[in-house]
Coordinates of C-alpha atoms in Angstrom, one line a residue:
Chain A
X1 CA -91.2 -34.3 63.3
X2 CA -94.4 -32.4 63.4
X3 CA -96.4 -35.6 63.0
X4 CA -94.2 -37.2 65.7
X5 CA -95.4 -34.6 68.1
X6 CA -98.9 -34.7 66.8
X7 CA -101.9 -34.5 69.2
X8 CA -103.0 -37.8 70.6
X9 CA -104.8 -39.7 67.9
X10 CA -102.4 -42.5 67.2
X11 CA -103.9 -44.0 64.1
X12 CA -102.4 -41.8 61.4
X13 CA -99.2 -41.0 63.1
X14 CA -96.1 -41.4 60.8
X15 CA -93.3 -43.5 62.0
X16 CA -90.6 -41.7 63.9
X17 CA -88.5 -39.6 61.7
X18 CA -85.2 -40.9 63.1
X19 CA -82.2 -41.2 60.8
X20 CA -81.4 -44.7 59.6
X21 CA -78.2 -44.9 61.7
X22 CA -80.2 -44.1 64.8
X23 CA -82.7 -46.8 64.0
X24 CA -79.9 -49.2 63.3
X25 CA -78.3 -48.4 66.7
X26 CA -81.5 -48.7 68.6
X27 CA -82.4 -51.9 66.8
X28 CA -79.0 -53.4 67.8
X29 CA -79.5 -52.5 71.4
X30 CA -83.0 -53.9 71.4
X31 CA -81.8 -57.1 69.8
X32 CA -79.1 -57.4 72.5
X33 CA -81.6 -56.7 75.2
X34 CA -84.1 -59.3 73.9
X35 CA -81.3 -61.9 73.6
X36 CA -80.2 -61.0 77.2
X37 CA -83.7 -61.6 78.7
X38 CA -83.9 -64.9 76.8
X39 CA -80.5 -66.1 77.9
X40 CA -81.1 -67.0 81.6
X41 CA -84.5 -68.8 81.2
X42 CA -83.0 -70.6 78.2
X43 CA -80.0 -71.8 80.2
X44 CA -82.3 -72.7 83.1
X45 CA -84.5 -74.7 80.7
X46 CA -81.4 -76.5 79.4
X47 CA -81.0 -78.3 82.7
X48 CA -79.7 -75.2 84.5
X49 CA -76.9 -74.5 82.1
X50 CA -75.9 -78.1 81.2
X51 CA -75.8 -77.2 77.5
X52 CA -72.5 -75.5 76.7
X53 CA -74.2 -73.2 74.2
X54 CA -76.8 -72.1 76.7
X55 CA -74.2 -71.6 79.4
X56 CA -72.0 -69.5 77.1
X57 CA -74.9 -67.3 76.1
X58 CA -76.0 -66.9 79.7
X59 CA -72.5 -66.1 80.8
X60 CA -72.0 -63.5 78.1
X61 CA -75.1 -61.6 79.2
X62 CA -74.7 -62.1 82.9
X63 CA -73.2 -58.7 83.7
X64 CA -76.3 -57.1 82.2
X65 CA -78.9 -59.5 83.4
X66 CA -77.3 -59.6 86.9
X67 CA -77.2 -55.8 87.2
X68 CA -80.8 -55.4 86.0
X69 CA -82.2 -58.3 88.0
X70 CA -83.2 -60.2 84.8
X71 CA -81.5 -63.5 85.5
X72 CA -84.5 -65.7 86.3
X73 CA -85.8 -69.0 85.0
X74 CA -89.5 -68.2 85.4
X75 CA -90.3 -71.8 86.4
X76 CA -93.3 -71.0 88.5
X77 CA -94.9 -74.1 90.0
X78 CA -92.6 -76.1 87.7
X79 CA -91.7 -78.7 86.8
X80 CA -94.3 -79.9 89.3
X81 CA -96.0 -78.2 92.3
X82 CA -93.7 -79.8 94.9
X83 CA -93.6 -80.0 98.6
X84 CA -93.2 -76.8 100.7
X85 CA -90.5 -76.1 103.2
X86 CA -90.6 -74.6 106.7
X87 CA -88.1 -73.9 109.4
X88 CA -88.4 -74.9 113.0
X89 CA -86.2 -73.1 115.5
X90 CA -85.3 -73.3 119.1
X91 CA -83.5 -70.5 120.9
X92 CA -81.7 -71.7 124.0
X93 CA -80.5 -69.7 127.0
X94 CA -77.6 -70.5 129.3
X95 CA -79.2 -68.9 132.3
X96 CA -81.8 -71.6 132.7
X97 CA -84.7 -69.9 131.0
X98 CA -86.9 -72.3 129.0
X99 CA -86.1 -72.3 125.3
X100 CA -88.2 -70.4 122.8
X101 CA -89.6 -72.5 120.0
X102 CA -91.0 -71.2 116.8
X103 CA -91.7 -71.9 113.1
X104 CA -91.6 -69.8 110.0
X105 CA -93.5 -69.1 107.9
X106 CA -96.4 -68.6 110.3
X107 CA -99.6 -67.1 108.9
X108 CA -100.9 -66.4 112.4
X109 CA -98.2 -63.9 113.2
X110 CA -96.9 -62.8 109.8
X111 CA -99.4 -60.3 108.3
X112 CA -100.2 -59.1 105.7
X113 CA -100.0 -62.0 103.4
X114 CA -97.0 -60.5 101.5
X115 CA -95.0 -60.4 104.7
X116 CA -95.9 -64.0 105.4
X117 CA -94.7 -64.8 101.8
X118 CA -91.3 -63.2 102.6
X119 CA -90.8 -65.7 105.5
X120 CA -92.1 -68.5 103.3
X121 CA -89.5 -67.7 100.6
X122 CA -86.8 -67.4 103.3
X123 CA -87.5 -71.0 104.4
X124 CA -87.8 -72.2 100.8
X125 CA -84.5 -70.5 99.9
X126 CA -82.7 -72.1 102.8
X127 CA -83.9 -75.5 101.6
X128 CA -83.1 -74.8 98.0
X129 CA -79.5 -73.8 98.9
X130 CA -78.9 -77.0 100.9
X131 CA -75.8 -78.8 99.9
X132 CA -74.7 -81.9 101.9
X133 CA -71.6 -81.5 104.0
X134 CA -69.6 -84.1 102.1
X135 CA -69.1 -84.3 98.3
X136 CA -69.0 -87.5 96.2
X137 CA -65.6 -89.3 96.3
X138 CA -63.1 -88.7 93.6
X139 CA -63.3 -90.9 90.5
X140 CA -60.9 -93.9 90.6
X141 CA -58.0 -93.6 88.1
X142 CA -57.9 -96.1 85.3
X143 CA -55.9 -99.3 85.6
X144 CA -52.2 -99.2 84.6
X145 CA -53.1 -101.2 81.6
X146 CA -55.7 -98.7 80.4
X147 CA -55.5 -97.5 76.8
X148 CA -54.6 -93.9 75.8
X149 CA -58.3 -93.3 75.1
X150 CA -59.4 -94.5 78.5
X151 CA -56.7 -92.2 80.2
X152 CA -57.9 -89.3 78.1
X153 CA -61.5 -89.9 79.1
X154 CA -60.5 -90.2 82.8
X155 CA -58.7 -86.8 82.5
X156 CA -62.0 -85.2 81.2
X157 CA -64.0 -87.0 84.0
X158 CA -61.6 -85.7 86.6
X159 CA -61.8 -82.2 85.2
X160 CA -65.7 -82.3 85.4
X161 CA -65.4 -83.7 88.9
X162 CA -63.3 -80.8 90.0
X163 CA -65.8 -78.3 88.4
X164 CA -68.7 -80.0 90.2
X165 CA -66.7 -80.0 93.4
X166 CA -66.0 -76.3 93.1
X167 CA -69.8 -75.7 92.5
X168 CA -70.6 -77.9 95.6
X169 CA -68.1 -75.9 97.7
X170 CA -69.7 -72.7 96.7
X171 CA -73.2 -74.0 97.3
X172 CA -72.2 -75.4 100.7
X173 CA -70.6 -72.0 101.6
X174 CA -73.9 -70.3 100.7
X175 CA -76.0 -72.7 102.6
X176 CA -73.8 -72.4 105.7
X177 CA -73.8 -68.7 105.5
X178 CA -77.6 -68.6 105.2
X179 CA -78.0 -70.9 108.1
X180 CA -75.5 -69.0 110.3
X181 CA -77.1 -65.7 109.4
X182 CA -80.6 -67.0 110.4
X183 CA -79.2 -68.4 113.7
X184 CA -77.5 -65.1 114.4
X185 CA -80.6 -63.2 113.7
X186 CA -82.7 -65.3 116.1
X187 CA -80.0 -65.0 118.8
X188 CA -80.0 -61.3 118.6
X189 CA -83.8 -61.1 118.3
X190 CA -84.4 -63.1 121.5
X191 CA -81.1 -62.5 123.3
X192 CA -80.4 -66.3 123.3
X193 CA -77.1 -68.1 123.5
X194 CA -77.6 -70.8 121.0
X195 CA -80.1 -71.6 118.3
X196 CA -81.1 -74.9 116.6
X197 CA -82.8 -74.8 113.3
X198 CA -84.4 -77.7 111.5
X199 CA -85.7 -77.7 107.9
X200 CA -89.2 -79.2 107.6
X201 CA -90.7 -80.5 104.4
X202 CA -94.5 -80.4 104.1
X203 CA -95.8 -82.8 101.3
X204 CA -99.0 -81.7 99.6
X205 CA -102.0 -84.0 100.2
X206 CA -102.4 -87.0 98.0
X207 CA -105.8 -86.7 96.2
X208 CA -106.9 -90.3 97.0
X209 CA -106.0 -89.9 100.7
X210 CA -107.9 -86.6 100.9
X211 CA -110.9 -87.8 99.0
X212 CA -111.4 -91.3 100.4
X213 CA -109.6 -91.2 103.8
X214 CA -110.5 -87.6 104.6
X215 CA -106.8 -87.0 105.4
X216 CA -106.3 -83.3 106.3
X217 CA -103.6 -81.3 104.5
X218 CA -101.9 -80.7 107.9
X219 CA -101.8 -84.3 108.9
X220 CA -98.8 -85.0 111.1
X221 CA -97.3 -87.6 108.7
X222 CA -97.2 -85.0 105.9
X223 CA -94.4 -83.1 107.7
X224 CA -90.9 -84.5 108.0
X225 CA -87.6 -83.3 109.2
X226 CA -85.0 -82.8 106.6
X227 CA -81.6 -84.3 107.6
X228 CA -78.5 -82.2 107.2
X229 CA -76.5 -85.1 105.7
X230 CA -78.9 -86.3 103.0
X231 CA -77.7 -85.5 99.5
X232 CA -79.8 -82.8 97.9
X233 CA -82.7 -84.2 95.8
X234 CA -83.0 -87.6 97.3
X235 CA -85.8 -86.7 99.5
X236 CA -88.3 -86.1 96.7
Chain B
X1 CA -81.9 -67.0 39.7
X2 CA -83.2 -63.4 39.3
X3 CA -86.6 -64.5 40.5
X4 CA -85.1 -66.0 43.6
X5 CA -83.0 -62.9 44.2
X6 CA -86.0 -60.7 43.8
X7 CA -88.2 -62.7 46.2
X8 CA -85.4 -62.7 48.8
X9 CA -85.0 -58.9 48.3
X10 CA -88.7 -58.3 48.6
X11 CA -88.9 -60.5 51.7
X12 CA -86.0 -58.6 53.3
X13 CA -87.6 -55.2 52.5
X14 CA -90.9 -56.4 54.0
X15 CA -89.0 -57.7 57.1
X16 CA -87.4 -54.3 57.6
X17 CA -90.7 -52.5 57.1
X18 CA -92.3 -54.8 59.7
X19 CA -89.5 -54.2 62.1
X20 CA -89.7 -50.5 61.5
X21 CA -93.5 -50.5 62.1
X22 CA -93.1 -52.7 65.2
X23 CA -90.5 -50.7 67.0
X24 CA -90.6 -47.2 65.5
X25 CA -94.2 -46.3 65.3
X26 CA -94.9 -43.7 68.1
X27 CA -97.5 -44.8 70.6
X28 CA -100.0 -43.0 72.7
X29 CA -99.0 -43.0 76.4
X30 CA -102.3 -44.3 77.9
X31 CA -101.3 -48.0 78.2
X32 CA -98.0 -47.1 79.8
X33 CA -99.7 -44.6 82.0
X34 CA -102.0 -47.2 83.3
X35 CA -99.1 -49.6 83.9
X36 CA -97.4 -46.7 85.7
X37 CA -100.3 -46.1 88.0
X38 CA -101.0 -49.8 88.8
X39 CA -97.3 -50.8 88.8
X40 CA -96.3 -47.8 90.8
X41 CA -98.9 -48.6 93.4
X42 CA -97.7 -52.2 93.5
X43 CA -94.1 -51.0 94.0
X44 CA -95.3 -48.7 96.8
X45 CA -97.2 -51.5 98.5
X46 CA -94.5 -54.1 98.1
X47 CA -91.9 -51.8 99.7
X48 CA -94.3 -50.4 102.3
X49 CA -94.7 -54.0 103.6
X50 CA -90.9 -54.2 104.2
X51 CA -91.5 -51.3 106.7
X52 CA -93.3 -53.7 109.0
X53 CA -90.1 -55.6 109.6
X54 CA -87.5 -53.3 108.2
X55 CA -84.6 -54.0 110.5
X56 CA -85.3 -57.7 110.6
X57 CA -84.8 -57.9 106.8
X58 CA -82.4 -55.0 106.1
X59 CA -80.8 -54.1 109.4
X60 CA -77.4 -55.1 110.7
X61 CA -78.7 -58.4 112.3
X62 CA -81.1 -59.1 109.6
X63 CA -82.3 -62.7 108.7
X64 CA -79.8 -62.6 105.9
X65 CA -77.0 -60.2 106.7
X66 CA -75.3 -58.2 104.0
X67 CA -72.3 -60.6 103.8
X68 CA -74.7 -63.6 103.2
X69 CA -76.8 -61.7 100.7
X70 CA -73.7 -60.8 98.7
X71 CA -72.5 -64.4 98.8
X72 CA -75.9 -65.6 97.6
X73 CA -75.7 -63.3 94.7
X74 CA -72.3 -64.7 93.7
X75 CA -72.0 -67.6 91.3
X76 CA -69.4 -70.4 91.7
X77 CA -66.7 -68.5 89.9
X78 CA -67.2 -65.5 92.2
X79 CA -69.0 -63.2 89.7
X80 CA -71.5 -60.9 91.3
X81 CA -73.2 -58.1 89.4
X82 CA -76.0 -57.5 91.9
X83 CA -75.3 -54.0 93.1
X84 CA -77.2 -52.3 96.0
X85 CA -76.7 -49.2 98.1
X86 CA -78.4 -51.1 100.9
X87 CA -75.2 -53.1 101.5
X88 CA -73.6 -50.0 102.9
X89 CA -76.3 -48.8 105.3
X90 CA -75.7 -49.9 108.9
X91 CA -77.4 -47.3 110.9
X92 CA -81.1 -48.0 111.6
X93 CA -81.9 -44.3 111.4
X94 CA -80.3 -43.9 108.0
X95 CA -82.0 -47.1 106.8
X96 CA -85.4 -45.6 107.8
X97 CA -84.5 -42.3 106.1
X98 CA -83.6 -44.1 102.8
X99 CA -86.6 -46.3 103.1
X100 CA -89.1 -43.4 103.6
X101 CA -87.4 -41.6 100.7
X102 CA -87.9 -44.8 98.6
X103 CA -91.6 -44.9 99.5
X104 CA -92.0 -41.2 98.6
X105 CA -90.4 -41.9 95.2
X106 CA -92.8 -44.8 94.5
X107 CA -95.7 -42.6 95.5
X108 CA -94.5 -39.8 93.2
X109 CA -94.2 -42.3 90.3
X110 CA -97.7 -43.6 90.9
X111 CA -99.0 -40.0 90.9
X112 CA -96.9 -39.2 87.9
X113 CA -94.9 -36.4 89.5
X114 CA -91.6 -35.6 87.8
X115 CA -92.1 -39.0 86.1
X116 CA -88.9 -38.9 84.1
X117 CA -86.8 -38.6 87.2
X118 CA -88.9 -40.7 89.6
X119 CA -89.1 -43.5 87.1
X120 CA -85.3 -43.8 87.0
X121 CA -85.1 -43.5 90.8
X122 CA -87.9 -46.1 91.3
X123 CA -86.0 -48.5 89.0
X124 CA -82.7 -48.0 90.9
X125 CA -84.5 -48.5 94.3
X126 CA -86.4 -51.5 93.2
X127 CA -83.3 -53.3 91.9
X128 CA -81.3 -52.3 95.0
X129 CA -83.9 -53.9 97.2
X130 CA -84.1 -57.0 95.1
X131 CA -80.4 -57.5 95.1
X132 CA -80.1 -56.9 98.9
X133 CA -83.1 -59.1 99.7
X134 CA -82.0 -62.2 97.8
X135 CA -83.5 -65.2 99.6
X136 CA -86.8 -63.6 100.4
X137 CA -88.0 -62.9 96.9
X138 CA -90.4 -64.5 94.4
X139 CA -92.2 -63.8 91.1
X140 CA -93.7 -60.5 92.4
X141 CA -90.2 -59.0 92.7
X142 CA -89.2 -60.2 89.2
X143 CA -92.4 -58.5 87.8
X144 CA -91.8 -55.3 89.8
X145 CA -88.2 -55.1 88.6
X146 CA -89.0 -55.4 84.9
X147 CA -92.1 -53.2 85.0
X148 CA -89.9 -50.5 86.8
X149 CA -87.3 -51.0 84.1
X150 CA -89.6 -50.3 81.2
X151 CA -91.4 -47.5 82.9
X152 CA -88.1 -45.8 82.9
X153 CA -87.9 -46.1 79.1
X154 CA -91.2 -44.6 78.1
X155 CA -93.3 -41.5 78.7
X156 CA -95.5 -43.1 81.3
X157 CA -96.4 -39.6 82.7
X158 CA -97.8 -38.5 79.4
X159 CA -101.4 -38.7 80.7
X160 CA -103.2 -39.1 84.0
X161 CA -100.2 -37.6 85.8
X162 CA -99.5 -34.6 88.0
X163 CA -96.9 -33.7 85.4
X164 CA -99.6 -33.2 82.9
X165 CA -101.8 -31.5 85.4
X166 CA -99.0 -29.1 86.1
X167 CA -98.2 -28.7 82.4
X168 CA -101.8 -27.9 81.4
X169 CA -102.0 -25.2 84.1
X170 CA -98.6 -23.9 83.1
X171 CA -97.5 -24.1 86.7
X172 CA -94.1 -25.6 85.9
X173 CA -93.4 -24.0 82.6
X174 CA -89.9 -22.8 82.4
X175 CA -88.7 -24.6 85.5
X176 CA -87.7 -28.0 84.1
X177 CA -89.4 -28.2 80.7
X178 CA -87.1 -31.0 79.6
X179 CA -88.5 -33.2 82.3
X180 CA -92.1 -32.9 81.1
X181 CA -93.2 -36.1 79.6
X182 CA -94.7 -36.1 76.1
X183 CA -98.5 -36.1 76.1
X184 CA -98.9 -37.2 72.5
X185 CA -97.6 -40.4 70.7
X186 CA -94.0 -41.1 71.4
X187 CA -91.3 -43.4 70.1
X188 CA -90.0 -44.1 73.6
X189 CA -93.4 -45.1 74.8
X190 CA -93.8 -47.5 72.0
X191 CA -90.4 -49.1 72.7
X192 CA -91.3 -49.4 76.4
X193 CA -94.6 -51.1 75.7
X194 CA -93.0 -53.4 73.1
X195 CA -90.3 -54.5 75.6
X196 CA -93.0 -55.1 78.2
X197 CA -94.9 -57.3 75.7
X198 CA -91.8 -59.3 74.7
X199 CA -90.8 -59.8 78.3
X200 CA -94.3 -61.1 79.1
X201 CA -93.9 -63.5 76.2
X202 CA -90.5 -64.7 77.5
X203 CA -91.9 -65.3 81.0
X204 CA -94.9 -67.3 79.8
X205 CA -92.9 -69.3 77.2
X206 CA -90.3 -70.5 79.7
X207 CA -92.9 -70.9 82.4
X208 CA -94.8 -73.2 80.0
X209 CA -91.7 -75.1 78.9
X210 CA -90.7 -75.7 82.6
X211 CA -94.2 -77.0 83.3
X212 CA -94.1 -79.3 80.3
X213 CA -91.2 -81.1 81.9
X214 CA -93.3 -82.1 84.9
X215 CA -95.3 -85.2 85.2
X216 CA -98.3 -83.6 87.0
X217 CA -98.9 -81.1 84.2
X218 CA -99.4 -84.1 81.9
X219 CA -101.4 -86.4 84.2
X220 CA -103.7 -83.6 85.0
X221 CA -103.0 -83.4 88.7
X222 CA -100.8 -80.3 88.9
X223 CA -103.7 -78.0 89.8
X224 CA -104.7 -80.3 92.6
X225 CA -101.2 -80.3 94.0
X226 CA -101.2 -76.5 93.8
X227 CA -104.5 -76.3 95.7
X228 CA -103.3 -79.0 98.2
X229 CA -100.3 -76.8 99.3
X230 CA -101.4 -75.6 102.7
X231 CA -98.7 -72.9 102.8
X232 CA -100.1 -71.2 99.7
X233 CA -103.7 -71.8 100.2
X234 CA -105.9 -68.8 101.0
X235 CA -109.2 -70.4 100.1
X236 CA -109.7 -74.1 100.6
X237 CA -110.3 -75.6 97.2
X238 CA -109.7 -79.3 98.2
X239 CA -113.4 -80.0 97.6
X240 CA -112.4 -80.0 93.9
X241 CA -110.9 -83.4 94.5
X242 CA -114.4 -84.7 93.7
X243 CA -114.2 -83.1 90.3
X244 CA -110.9 -84.5 89.0
X245 CA -111.8 -84.1 85.3
X246 CA -112.2 -80.3 86.0
X247 CA -108.9 -80.2 87.7
X248 CA -107.3 -82.1 84.8
X249 CA -108.9 -79.9 82.2
X250 CA -107.8 -76.7 84.0
X251 CA -104.3 -78.1 84.3
X252 CA -104.0 -78.9 80.6
X253 CA -105.6 -75.6 79.5
X254 CA -103.2 -73.7 81.8
X255 CA -100.0 -75.3 80.5
X256 CA -101.0 -75.0 76.8
X257 CA -102.2 -71.4 77.2
X258 CA -98.9 -70.5 79.0
X259 CA -96.7 -72.1 76.4
X260 CA -98.5 -70.7 73.4
X261 CA -99.2 -67.3 74.9
X262 CA -96.3 -65.8 73.0
X263 CA -97.9 -66.8 69.7
X264 CA -101.6 -66.3 70.5
X265 CA -101.3 -62.9 72.1
X266 CA -100.2 -61.1 68.9
X267 CA -103.0 -61.7 66.4
X268 CA -106.0 -59.4 67.0
X269 CA -108.4 -62.3 66.8
X270 CA -106.8 -64.4 69.5
X271 CA -105.5 -61.6 71.8
X272 CA -108.7 -61.0 73.7
X273 CA -109.0 -64.8 74.5
X274 CA -105.4 -64.9 75.5
X275 CA -105.7 -61.9 77.8
X276 CA -109.0 -63.1 79.3
X277 CA -107.3 -66.4 80.1
X278 CA -104.4 -64.5 81.7
X279 CA -106.8 -62.5 83.9
X280 CA -108.6 -65.7 84.9
X281 CA -105.4 -67.6 85.8
X282 CA -103.8 -64.8 87.7
X283 CA -107.0 -63.9 89.6
X284 CA -107.1 -67.6 90.5
X285 CA -103.6 -67.4 91.8
X286 CA -104.5 -64.2 93.7
X287 CA -107.7 -65.5 95.2
X288 CA -107.0 -69.2 95.9
X289 CA -103.2 -69.4 96.2
X290 CA -102.6 -66.5 98.6
X291 CA -100.5 -64.4 96.1
X292 CA -102.7 -61.4 95.5
X293 CA -99.7 -59.2 94.8
X294 CA -98.1 -61.6 92.3
X295 CA -101.4 -62.3 90.5
X296 CA -102.1 -58.6 90.2
X297 CA -98.5 -57.9 89.0
X298 CA -99.0 -60.4 86.2
X299 CA -102.2 -58.8 85.2
X300 CA -100.5 -55.4 85.2
X301 CA -97.9 -56.9 82.9
X302 CA -100.6 -58.1 80.6
X303 CA -102.0 -54.6 80.3
X304 CA -99.1 -54.0 77.9
X305 CA -101.2 -55.8 75.3
X306 CA -104.2 -53.5 75.5
X307 CA -104.2 -50.8 72.8
X308 CA -103.7 -47.3 74.2
X309 CA -106.9 -46.2 72.4
X310 CA -108.8 -48.9 74.2
X311 CA -107.3 -48.0 77.5
X312 CA -108.0 -44.3 76.9
X313 CA -111.7 -45.0 76.0
X314 CA -112.3 -47.5 78.8
X315 CA -110.7 -45.3 81.5
X316 CA -112.4 -42.3 80.1
X317 CA -115.8 -44.1 80.3
X318 CA -115.2 -45.2 83.9
X319 CA -114.2 -41.7 85.0
X320 CA -116.8 -39.9 82.8
X321 CA -119.0 -38.8 85.8
X322 CA -115.9 -37.3 87.5
X323 CA -114.8 -35.7 84.3
X324 CA -118.3 -34.2 83.7
X325 CA -118.4 -32.8 87.2
X326 CA -115.0 -31.3 86.7
X327 CA -116.0 -29.7 83.4
X328 CA -119.1 -28.3 84.9
X329 CA -117.1 -26.9 87.8
X330 CA -114.7 -25.2 85.4
X331 CA -117.5 -24.0 83.2
X332 CA -119.4 -22.5 86.2
X333 CA -116.3 -20.8 87.5
X334 CA -116.3 -17.8 85.0
X335 CA -120.1 -17.4 85.6
X336 CA -119.5 -17.2 89.4
X337 CA -116.6 -14.7 88.8
X338 CA -118.9 -12.7 86.6
X339 CA -121.7 -12.6 89.1
X340 CA -119.3 -11.7 91.8
X341 CA -117.9 -8.8 89.7
X342 CA -121.5 -7.6 89.0
X343 CA -122.3 -7.7 92.7
X344 CA -119.1 -5.8 93.5
X345 CA -120.0 -3.0 91.1
X346 CA -123.5 -2.5 92.7

């Protein structure tokens, strides 16, 4: 213990004089912690939890990783540096005042850069949470002449469909809540009566177009409105 | 059979010894102290920036109100472990009071004042903000959260802290001695630094794996597409389109370095190259892609791999002129007192 508290030299310090049971206990906790911090990125890497093993491990550690803000995939600029997303808004007034139009993020008004990035992440999050208003139709039941195996397979397909539908309902609820909250904020900010918001996708410049045609990164055709009905993922 | 048993036993013993060395060798506090100063300053800055639009992000009519934030933290089966005291604050005055208190805690952590208490408070505040502000966060917040977590584990106030300044002048002796961080090597500090190191490896490993699934990281155009994102860009690097082989080379080096960081950072021979690459990549992100805070936070995380003796020597060398001036001042103080006493007797 004397060496444990020895003056700072660090090279000849003996290992902590902890009893074996204490080391075993700490080691167990450390192993659990390391497994926990691996669990979410592992599940994320396995197609966002498509592997039942990855999903089970992530779910087991979720109370811990959720409470400690460790549940992340760490997929920065991955799998590819994709398009960015912005939000255009229009606040309208019933008393005849002209509408107020704006866009976020906006580097001109949101300073310092970190504040701008908060608005940027807000618009990205709204886009990431988008779920179309309708879900895919239910799978058709097998024919009356179907074999027992086909019926069994249909039962599993139906079960998966219901699970997916439940996830979609949740995602849609989240998206609508985000959208409504942003609209409510803008209404209260400007004292407006109604708000329209449109998600905008900004595609990064194609290297050939930039090099040979001198196309600027903010070319009008690189921005496009994201429709509210388009299924997620089909735009990319 | 006996030979096989013996080799398995020897291997197991060696494994246990290695595990024991890795986790249970007390470490000097200098590395963690530097992480505390830099990480604490980053926490302070990150949260100070919220002050510019506090009500818009945390007030009653915020961009994402509390109900929405809580829903975003829920998974499809309704589970939500993302706690935050900020869910329950509706009054703007109370929100400001809590926010100012949070900034004071981060400043105290940075300065190393009551570090054992402020590190725990800083962790709780950081997580509470992260959980409430879901939807406006990015990699910086993930880094802030895990740095705050591990600062709570170790004796980050062991050196270069007001705690030590108070302790050496015996100002606080007897008030709260249990709160004084350990100045010498400590087990808790080693565990904190090891956890930081492992977490950095996890981040890079899965960051690399995620990139390996993308096409542009393989065809060499990923870096171009990063530079060509107007919303990220802070310095126009599109002139590099004329040097595509450079872009491709940097793309491939980045993804390989990131994926293999967790192997290359441990051996003494490859560690300096691995860390130099980390500094280059993250300075690049900071300077060219408009994410100074995130780039710096990643560099702070990488500090965990610098030996405390190296940190002590380098920081000591940088601040040598100040230290010398301080020593001279202290040395001249008794002489002054003596001459004053002599003058008084005349």
